[in-house]
PDB file of C-alpha atoms in Angstrom:
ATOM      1  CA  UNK A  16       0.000   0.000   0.000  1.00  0.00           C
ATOM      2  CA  UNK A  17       1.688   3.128  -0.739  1.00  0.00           C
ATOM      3  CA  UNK A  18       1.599   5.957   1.693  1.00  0.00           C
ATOM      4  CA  UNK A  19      -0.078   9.252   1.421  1.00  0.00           C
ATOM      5  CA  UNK A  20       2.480  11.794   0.594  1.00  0.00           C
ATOM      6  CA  UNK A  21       2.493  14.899   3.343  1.00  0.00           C
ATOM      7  CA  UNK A  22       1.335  17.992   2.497  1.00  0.00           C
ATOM      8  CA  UNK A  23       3.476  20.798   1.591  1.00  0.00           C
ATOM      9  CA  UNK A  24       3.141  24.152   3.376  1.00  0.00           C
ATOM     10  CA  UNK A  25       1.632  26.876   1.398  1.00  0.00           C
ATOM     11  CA  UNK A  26       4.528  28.651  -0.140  1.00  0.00           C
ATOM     12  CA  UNK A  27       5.712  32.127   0.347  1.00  0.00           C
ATOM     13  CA  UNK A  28       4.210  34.779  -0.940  1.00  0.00           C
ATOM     14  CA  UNK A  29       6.071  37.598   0.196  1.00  0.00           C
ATOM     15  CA  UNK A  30      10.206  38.530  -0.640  1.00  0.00           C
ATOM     16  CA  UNK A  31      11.698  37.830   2.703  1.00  0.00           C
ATOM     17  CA  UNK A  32      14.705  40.727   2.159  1.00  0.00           C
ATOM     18  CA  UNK A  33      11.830  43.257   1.539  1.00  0.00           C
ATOM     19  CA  UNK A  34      10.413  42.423   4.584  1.00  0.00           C
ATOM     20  CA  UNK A  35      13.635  42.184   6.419  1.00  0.00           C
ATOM     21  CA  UNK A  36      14.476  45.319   5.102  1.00  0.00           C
ATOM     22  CA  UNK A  37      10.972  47.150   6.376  1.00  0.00           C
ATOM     23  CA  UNK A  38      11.503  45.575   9.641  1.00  0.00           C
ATOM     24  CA  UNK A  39      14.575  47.114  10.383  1.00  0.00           C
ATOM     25  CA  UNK A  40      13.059  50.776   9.339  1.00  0.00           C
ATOM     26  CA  UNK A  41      10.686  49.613  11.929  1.00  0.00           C
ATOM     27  CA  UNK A  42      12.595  48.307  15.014  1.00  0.00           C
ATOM     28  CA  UNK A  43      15.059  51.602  13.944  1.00  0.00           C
ATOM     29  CA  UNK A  44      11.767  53.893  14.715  1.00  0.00           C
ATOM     30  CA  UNK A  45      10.007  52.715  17.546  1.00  0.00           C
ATOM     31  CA  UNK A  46      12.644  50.429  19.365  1.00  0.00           C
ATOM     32  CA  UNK A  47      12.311  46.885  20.447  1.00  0.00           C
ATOM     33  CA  UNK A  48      10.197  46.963  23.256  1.00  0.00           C
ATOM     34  CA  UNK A  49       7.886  49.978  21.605  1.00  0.00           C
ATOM     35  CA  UNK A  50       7.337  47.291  18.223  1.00  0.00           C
ATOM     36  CA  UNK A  51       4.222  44.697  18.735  1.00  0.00           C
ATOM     37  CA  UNK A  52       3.279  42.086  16.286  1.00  0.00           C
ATOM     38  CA  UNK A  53       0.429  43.973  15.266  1.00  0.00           C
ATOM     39  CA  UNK A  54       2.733  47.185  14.381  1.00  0.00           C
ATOM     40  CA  UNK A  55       4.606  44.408  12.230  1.00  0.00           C
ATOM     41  CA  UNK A  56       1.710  42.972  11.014  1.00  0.00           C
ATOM     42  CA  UNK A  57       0.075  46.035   9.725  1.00  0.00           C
ATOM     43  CA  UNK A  58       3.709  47.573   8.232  1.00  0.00           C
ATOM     44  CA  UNK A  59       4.947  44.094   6.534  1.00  0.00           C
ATOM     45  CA  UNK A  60       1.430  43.593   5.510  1.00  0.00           C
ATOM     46  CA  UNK A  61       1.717  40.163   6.416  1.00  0.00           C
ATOM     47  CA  UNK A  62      -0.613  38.536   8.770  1.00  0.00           C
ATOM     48  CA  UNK A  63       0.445  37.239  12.401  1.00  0.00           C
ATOM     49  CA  UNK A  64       0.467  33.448  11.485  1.00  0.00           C
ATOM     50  CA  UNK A  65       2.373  34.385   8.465  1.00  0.00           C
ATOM     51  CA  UNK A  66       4.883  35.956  10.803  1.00  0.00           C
ATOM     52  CA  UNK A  67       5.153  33.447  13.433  1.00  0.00           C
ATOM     53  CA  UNK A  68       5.050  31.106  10.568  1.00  0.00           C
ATOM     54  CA  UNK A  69       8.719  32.536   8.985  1.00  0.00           C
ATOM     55  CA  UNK A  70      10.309  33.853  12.107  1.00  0.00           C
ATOM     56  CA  UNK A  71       8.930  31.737  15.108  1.00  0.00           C
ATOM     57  CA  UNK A  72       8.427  35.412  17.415  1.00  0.00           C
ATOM     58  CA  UNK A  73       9.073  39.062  17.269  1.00  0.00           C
ATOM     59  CA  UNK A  74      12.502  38.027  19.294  1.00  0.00           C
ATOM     60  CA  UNK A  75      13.683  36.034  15.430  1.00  0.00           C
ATOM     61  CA  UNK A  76      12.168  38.165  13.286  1.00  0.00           C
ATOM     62  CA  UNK A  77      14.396  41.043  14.622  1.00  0.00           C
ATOM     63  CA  UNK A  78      17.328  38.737  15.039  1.00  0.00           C
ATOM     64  CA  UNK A  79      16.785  38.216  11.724  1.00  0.00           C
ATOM     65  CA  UNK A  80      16.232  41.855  10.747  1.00  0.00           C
ATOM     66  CA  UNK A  81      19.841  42.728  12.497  1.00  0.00           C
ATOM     67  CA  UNK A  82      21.817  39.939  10.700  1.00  0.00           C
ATOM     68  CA  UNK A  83      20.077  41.459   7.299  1.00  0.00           C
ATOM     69  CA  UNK A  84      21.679  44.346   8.390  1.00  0.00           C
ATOM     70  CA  UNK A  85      24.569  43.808   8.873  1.00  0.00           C
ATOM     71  CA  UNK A  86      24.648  42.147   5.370  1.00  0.00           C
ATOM     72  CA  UNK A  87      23.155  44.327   3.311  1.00  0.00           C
ATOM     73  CA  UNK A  88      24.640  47.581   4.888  1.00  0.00           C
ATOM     74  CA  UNK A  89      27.719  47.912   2.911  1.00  0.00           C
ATOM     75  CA  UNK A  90      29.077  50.589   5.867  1.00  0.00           C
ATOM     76  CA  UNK A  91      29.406  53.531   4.039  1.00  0.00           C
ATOM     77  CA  UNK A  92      32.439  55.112   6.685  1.00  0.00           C
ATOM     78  CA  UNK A  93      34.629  51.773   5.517  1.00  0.00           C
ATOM     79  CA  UNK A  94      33.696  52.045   2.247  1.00  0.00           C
ATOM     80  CA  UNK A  95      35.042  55.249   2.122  1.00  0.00           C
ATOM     81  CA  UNK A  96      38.316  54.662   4.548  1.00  0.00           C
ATOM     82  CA  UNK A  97      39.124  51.636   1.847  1.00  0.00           C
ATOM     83  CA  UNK A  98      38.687  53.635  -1.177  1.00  0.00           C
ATOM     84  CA  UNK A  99      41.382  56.440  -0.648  1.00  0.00           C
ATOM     85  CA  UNK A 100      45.226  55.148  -1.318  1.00  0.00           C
ATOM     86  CA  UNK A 101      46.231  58.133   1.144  1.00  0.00           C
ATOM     87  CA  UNK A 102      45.785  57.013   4.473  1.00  0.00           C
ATOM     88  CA  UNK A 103      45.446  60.829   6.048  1.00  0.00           C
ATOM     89  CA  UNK A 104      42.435  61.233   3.357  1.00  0.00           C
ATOM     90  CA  UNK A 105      41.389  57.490   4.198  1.00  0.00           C
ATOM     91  CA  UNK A 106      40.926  58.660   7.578  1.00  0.00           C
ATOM     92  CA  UNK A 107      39.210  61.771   6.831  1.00  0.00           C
ATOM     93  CA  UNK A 108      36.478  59.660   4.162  1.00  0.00           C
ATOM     94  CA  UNK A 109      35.795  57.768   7.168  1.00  0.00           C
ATOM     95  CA  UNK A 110      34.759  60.593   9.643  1.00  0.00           C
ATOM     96  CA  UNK A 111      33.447  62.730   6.715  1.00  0.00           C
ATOM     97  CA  UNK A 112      31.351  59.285   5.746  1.00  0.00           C
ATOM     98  CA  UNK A 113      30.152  58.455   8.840  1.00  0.00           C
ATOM     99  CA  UNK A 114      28.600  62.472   9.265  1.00  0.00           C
ATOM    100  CA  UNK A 115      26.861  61.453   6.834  1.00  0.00           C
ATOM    101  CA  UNK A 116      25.317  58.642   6.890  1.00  0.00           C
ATOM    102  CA  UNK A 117      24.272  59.253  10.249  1.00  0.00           C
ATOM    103  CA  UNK A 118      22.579  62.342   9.148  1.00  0.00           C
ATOM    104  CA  UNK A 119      20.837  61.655   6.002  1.00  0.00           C
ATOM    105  CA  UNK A 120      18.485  58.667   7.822  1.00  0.00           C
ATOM    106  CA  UNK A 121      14.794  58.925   7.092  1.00  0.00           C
ATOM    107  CA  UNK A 122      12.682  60.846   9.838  1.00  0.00           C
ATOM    108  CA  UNK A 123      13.162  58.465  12.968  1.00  0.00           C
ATOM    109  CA  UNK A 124      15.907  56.649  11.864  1.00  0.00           C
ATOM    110  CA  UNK A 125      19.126  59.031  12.441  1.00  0.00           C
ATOM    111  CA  UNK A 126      22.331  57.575  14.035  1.00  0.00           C
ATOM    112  CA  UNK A 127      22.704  54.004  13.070  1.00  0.00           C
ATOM    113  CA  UNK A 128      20.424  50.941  13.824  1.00  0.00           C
ATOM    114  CA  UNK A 129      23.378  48.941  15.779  1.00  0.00           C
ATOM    115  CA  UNK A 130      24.139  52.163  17.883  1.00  0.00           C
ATOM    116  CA  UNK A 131      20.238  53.201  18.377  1.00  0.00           C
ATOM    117  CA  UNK A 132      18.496  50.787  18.529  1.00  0.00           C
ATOM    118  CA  UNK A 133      19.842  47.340  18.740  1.00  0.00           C
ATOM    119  CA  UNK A 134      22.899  48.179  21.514  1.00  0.00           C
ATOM    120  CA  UNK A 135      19.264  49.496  23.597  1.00  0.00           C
ATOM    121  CA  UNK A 136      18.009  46.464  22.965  1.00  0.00           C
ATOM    122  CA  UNK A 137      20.434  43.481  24.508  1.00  0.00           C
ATOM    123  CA  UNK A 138      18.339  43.537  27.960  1.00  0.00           C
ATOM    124  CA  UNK A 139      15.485  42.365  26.408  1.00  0.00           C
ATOM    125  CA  UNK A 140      16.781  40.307  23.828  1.00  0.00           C
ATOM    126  CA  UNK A 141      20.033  38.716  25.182  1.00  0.00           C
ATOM    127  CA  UNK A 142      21.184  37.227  21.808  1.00  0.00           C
ATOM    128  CA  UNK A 143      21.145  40.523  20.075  1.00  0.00           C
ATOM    129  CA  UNK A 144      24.348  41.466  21.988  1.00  0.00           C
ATOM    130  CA  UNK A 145      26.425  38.503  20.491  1.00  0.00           C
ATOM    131  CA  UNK A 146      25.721  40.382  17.166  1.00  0.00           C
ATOM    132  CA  UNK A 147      26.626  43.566  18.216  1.00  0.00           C
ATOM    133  CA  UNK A 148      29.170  42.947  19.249  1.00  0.00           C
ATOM    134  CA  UNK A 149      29.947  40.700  16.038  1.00  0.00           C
ATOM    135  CA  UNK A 150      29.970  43.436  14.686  1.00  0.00           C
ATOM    136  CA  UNK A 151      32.117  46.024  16.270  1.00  0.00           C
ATOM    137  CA  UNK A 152      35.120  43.463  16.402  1.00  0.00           C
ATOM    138  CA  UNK A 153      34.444  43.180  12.684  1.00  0.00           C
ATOM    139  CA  UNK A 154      35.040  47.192  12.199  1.00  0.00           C
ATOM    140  CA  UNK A 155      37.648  46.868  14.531  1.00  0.00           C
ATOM    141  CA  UNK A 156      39.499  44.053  12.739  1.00  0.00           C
ATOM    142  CA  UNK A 157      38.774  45.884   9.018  1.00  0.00           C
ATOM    143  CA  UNK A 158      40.019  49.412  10.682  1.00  0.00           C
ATOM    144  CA  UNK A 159      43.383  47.824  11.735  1.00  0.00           C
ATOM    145  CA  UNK A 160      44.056  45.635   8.982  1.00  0.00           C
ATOM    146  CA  UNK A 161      43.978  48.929   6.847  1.00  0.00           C
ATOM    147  CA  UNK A 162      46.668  50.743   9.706  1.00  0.00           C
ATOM    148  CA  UNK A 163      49.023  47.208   9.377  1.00  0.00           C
ATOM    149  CA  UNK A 164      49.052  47.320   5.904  1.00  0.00           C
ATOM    150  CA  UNK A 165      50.178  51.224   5.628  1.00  0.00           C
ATOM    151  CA  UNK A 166      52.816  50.378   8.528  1.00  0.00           C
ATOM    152  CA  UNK A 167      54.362  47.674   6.111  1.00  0.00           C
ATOM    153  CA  UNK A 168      54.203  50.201   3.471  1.00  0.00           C
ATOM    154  CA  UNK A 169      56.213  52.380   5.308  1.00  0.00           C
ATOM    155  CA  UNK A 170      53.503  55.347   5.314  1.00  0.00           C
ATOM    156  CA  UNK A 171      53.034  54.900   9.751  1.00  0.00           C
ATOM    157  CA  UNK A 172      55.551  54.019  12.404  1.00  0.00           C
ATOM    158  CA  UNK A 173      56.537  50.475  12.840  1.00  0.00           C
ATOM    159  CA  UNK A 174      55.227  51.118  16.093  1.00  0.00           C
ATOM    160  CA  UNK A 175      51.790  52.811  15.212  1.00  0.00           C
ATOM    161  CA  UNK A 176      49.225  51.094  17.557  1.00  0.00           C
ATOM    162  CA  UNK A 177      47.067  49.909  14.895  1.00  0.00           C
ATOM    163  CA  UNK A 178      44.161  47.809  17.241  1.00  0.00           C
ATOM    164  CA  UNK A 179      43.703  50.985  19.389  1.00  0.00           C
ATOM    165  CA  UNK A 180      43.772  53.736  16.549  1.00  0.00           C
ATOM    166  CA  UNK A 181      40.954  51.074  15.287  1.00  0.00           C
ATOM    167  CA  UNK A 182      39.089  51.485  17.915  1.00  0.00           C
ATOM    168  CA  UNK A 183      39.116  55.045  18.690  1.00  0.00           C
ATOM    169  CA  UNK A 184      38.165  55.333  14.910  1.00  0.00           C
ATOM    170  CA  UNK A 185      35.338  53.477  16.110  1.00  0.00           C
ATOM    171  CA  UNK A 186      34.178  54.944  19.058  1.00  0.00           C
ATOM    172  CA  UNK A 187      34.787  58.745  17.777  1.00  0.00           C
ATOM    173  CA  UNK A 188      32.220  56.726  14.568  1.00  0.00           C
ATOM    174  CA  UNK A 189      29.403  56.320  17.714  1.00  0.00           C
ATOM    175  CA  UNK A 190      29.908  59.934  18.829  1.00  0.00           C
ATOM    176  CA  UNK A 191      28.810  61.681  15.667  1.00  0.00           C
ATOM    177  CA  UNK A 192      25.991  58.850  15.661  1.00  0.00           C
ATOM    178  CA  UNK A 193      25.064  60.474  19.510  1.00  0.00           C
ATOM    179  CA  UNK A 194      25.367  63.851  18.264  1.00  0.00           C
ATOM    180  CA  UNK A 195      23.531  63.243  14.964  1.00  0.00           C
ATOM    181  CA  UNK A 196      20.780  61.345  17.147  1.00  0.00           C
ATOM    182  CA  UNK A 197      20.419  64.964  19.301  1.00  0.00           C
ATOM    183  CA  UNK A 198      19.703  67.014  16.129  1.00  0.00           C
ATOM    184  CA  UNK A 199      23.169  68.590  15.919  1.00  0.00           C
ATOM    185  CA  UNK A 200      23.859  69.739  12.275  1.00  0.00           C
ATOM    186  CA  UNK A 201      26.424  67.993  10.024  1.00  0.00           C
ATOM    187  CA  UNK A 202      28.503  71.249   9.500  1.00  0.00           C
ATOM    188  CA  UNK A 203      28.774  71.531  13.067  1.00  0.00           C
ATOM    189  CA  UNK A 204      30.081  67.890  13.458  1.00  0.00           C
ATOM    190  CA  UNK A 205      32.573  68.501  10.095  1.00  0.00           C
ATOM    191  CA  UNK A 206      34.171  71.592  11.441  1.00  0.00           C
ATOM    192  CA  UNK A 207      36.817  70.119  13.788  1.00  0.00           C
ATOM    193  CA  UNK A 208      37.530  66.663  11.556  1.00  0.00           C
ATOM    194  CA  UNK A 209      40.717  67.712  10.526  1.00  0.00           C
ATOM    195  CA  UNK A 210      41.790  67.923  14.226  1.00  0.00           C
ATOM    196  CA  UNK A 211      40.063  64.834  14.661  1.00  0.00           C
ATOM    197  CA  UNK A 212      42.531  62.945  12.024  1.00  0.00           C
ATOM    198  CA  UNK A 213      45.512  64.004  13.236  1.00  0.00           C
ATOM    199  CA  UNK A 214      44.466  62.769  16.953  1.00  0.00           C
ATOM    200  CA  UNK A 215      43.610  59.111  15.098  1.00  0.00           C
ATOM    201  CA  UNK A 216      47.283  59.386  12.988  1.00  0.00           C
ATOM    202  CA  UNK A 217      49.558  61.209  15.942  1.00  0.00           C
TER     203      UNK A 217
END
């Protein structure tokens, strides 16, 4: 007697990036905590069981949303660090970059989504700090590589600290997030950058 084959779920009928992509707009607006199902429902356009269907809970669905992210945010500031053969203007692309993507957001979405809204987020949702910070030791790693390389080119000290220039990189990256995120104005944040490199390169 042959057996009755098993039903196949209904498939998909919605692009999972897309809605990836409009739950991170999402999460970036209202925060975790201040996002229900129902917000996500209505905005994705999806229905609950098709939601708890895909992602199992609001808790995976904005795992989900941070590791889509992560890959589809090409980082703009290490895009432009990478692109300049000077390292001094390398430097400068980065700060200059990071101005402004964390000023030309859409309304409710200024700073940047692992700095805003995600880092606020690691109480309630415990694995969302692994991915943080994921993430910050991969800047870290990409910031120093870059300072490594110029020291074997001869264009930094052999004894340039390359992890900790990295890092302050970084972290002066998260100010101008802050000070974007409290409605201070990109020419006020661009007017002492030049100081700023030479504190990163000294």
């Amino acid at each position: 007697m042959e057996s009755t084959p098993k039903k196949l779920g209904r498939p998909r009928n919605f692009d999972v990036d897309d809605v990836l992509s409009t739950a991170v707009k999402l999460f970036w607006k209202q925060g975790y905590d201040g996002t229900s199902i129902r917000d996500l429902s209505k905005e994705l356009g999806l229905s609950s069981p098709s939601l708890y269907a895909a992602f199992g809970d609001k808790e995976g669905l904005f795992l989900k949303a941070i590791e889509h992210y992560l890959d589809d945010d090409s980082c703009a500031p290490i895009v432009a660090f990478n692109s300049k053969k000077n390292i001094e203007k390398a430097v400068y692309a980065f700060m200059e970059a990071a101005i402004e993507y964390a000023t030309q957001q859409e309304e409710g979405q200024q700073g940047c989504f692992m700095a805003n809204c995600v880092s606020a987020s690691t109480a309630a949702v415990p694995a969302a700090q692994a991915l943080l910070k994921e993430a910050i030791s991969s800047a870290d790693l990409m910031l120093a590589k870059r300072f490594d390389d110029e020291k074997k080119a001869g264009n930094l000290p052999a004894d340039f600290p390359s992890k900790e220039r990295a890092r302050l990189m970084f972290d002066l990256r998260q100010g101008h997030v802050l000070r974007a995120r409290a409605g201070m104005s990109r020419r006020s944040m661009k007017a002492d950058l030049v100081y700023r490199v030479s504190i990163i390169l000294a």
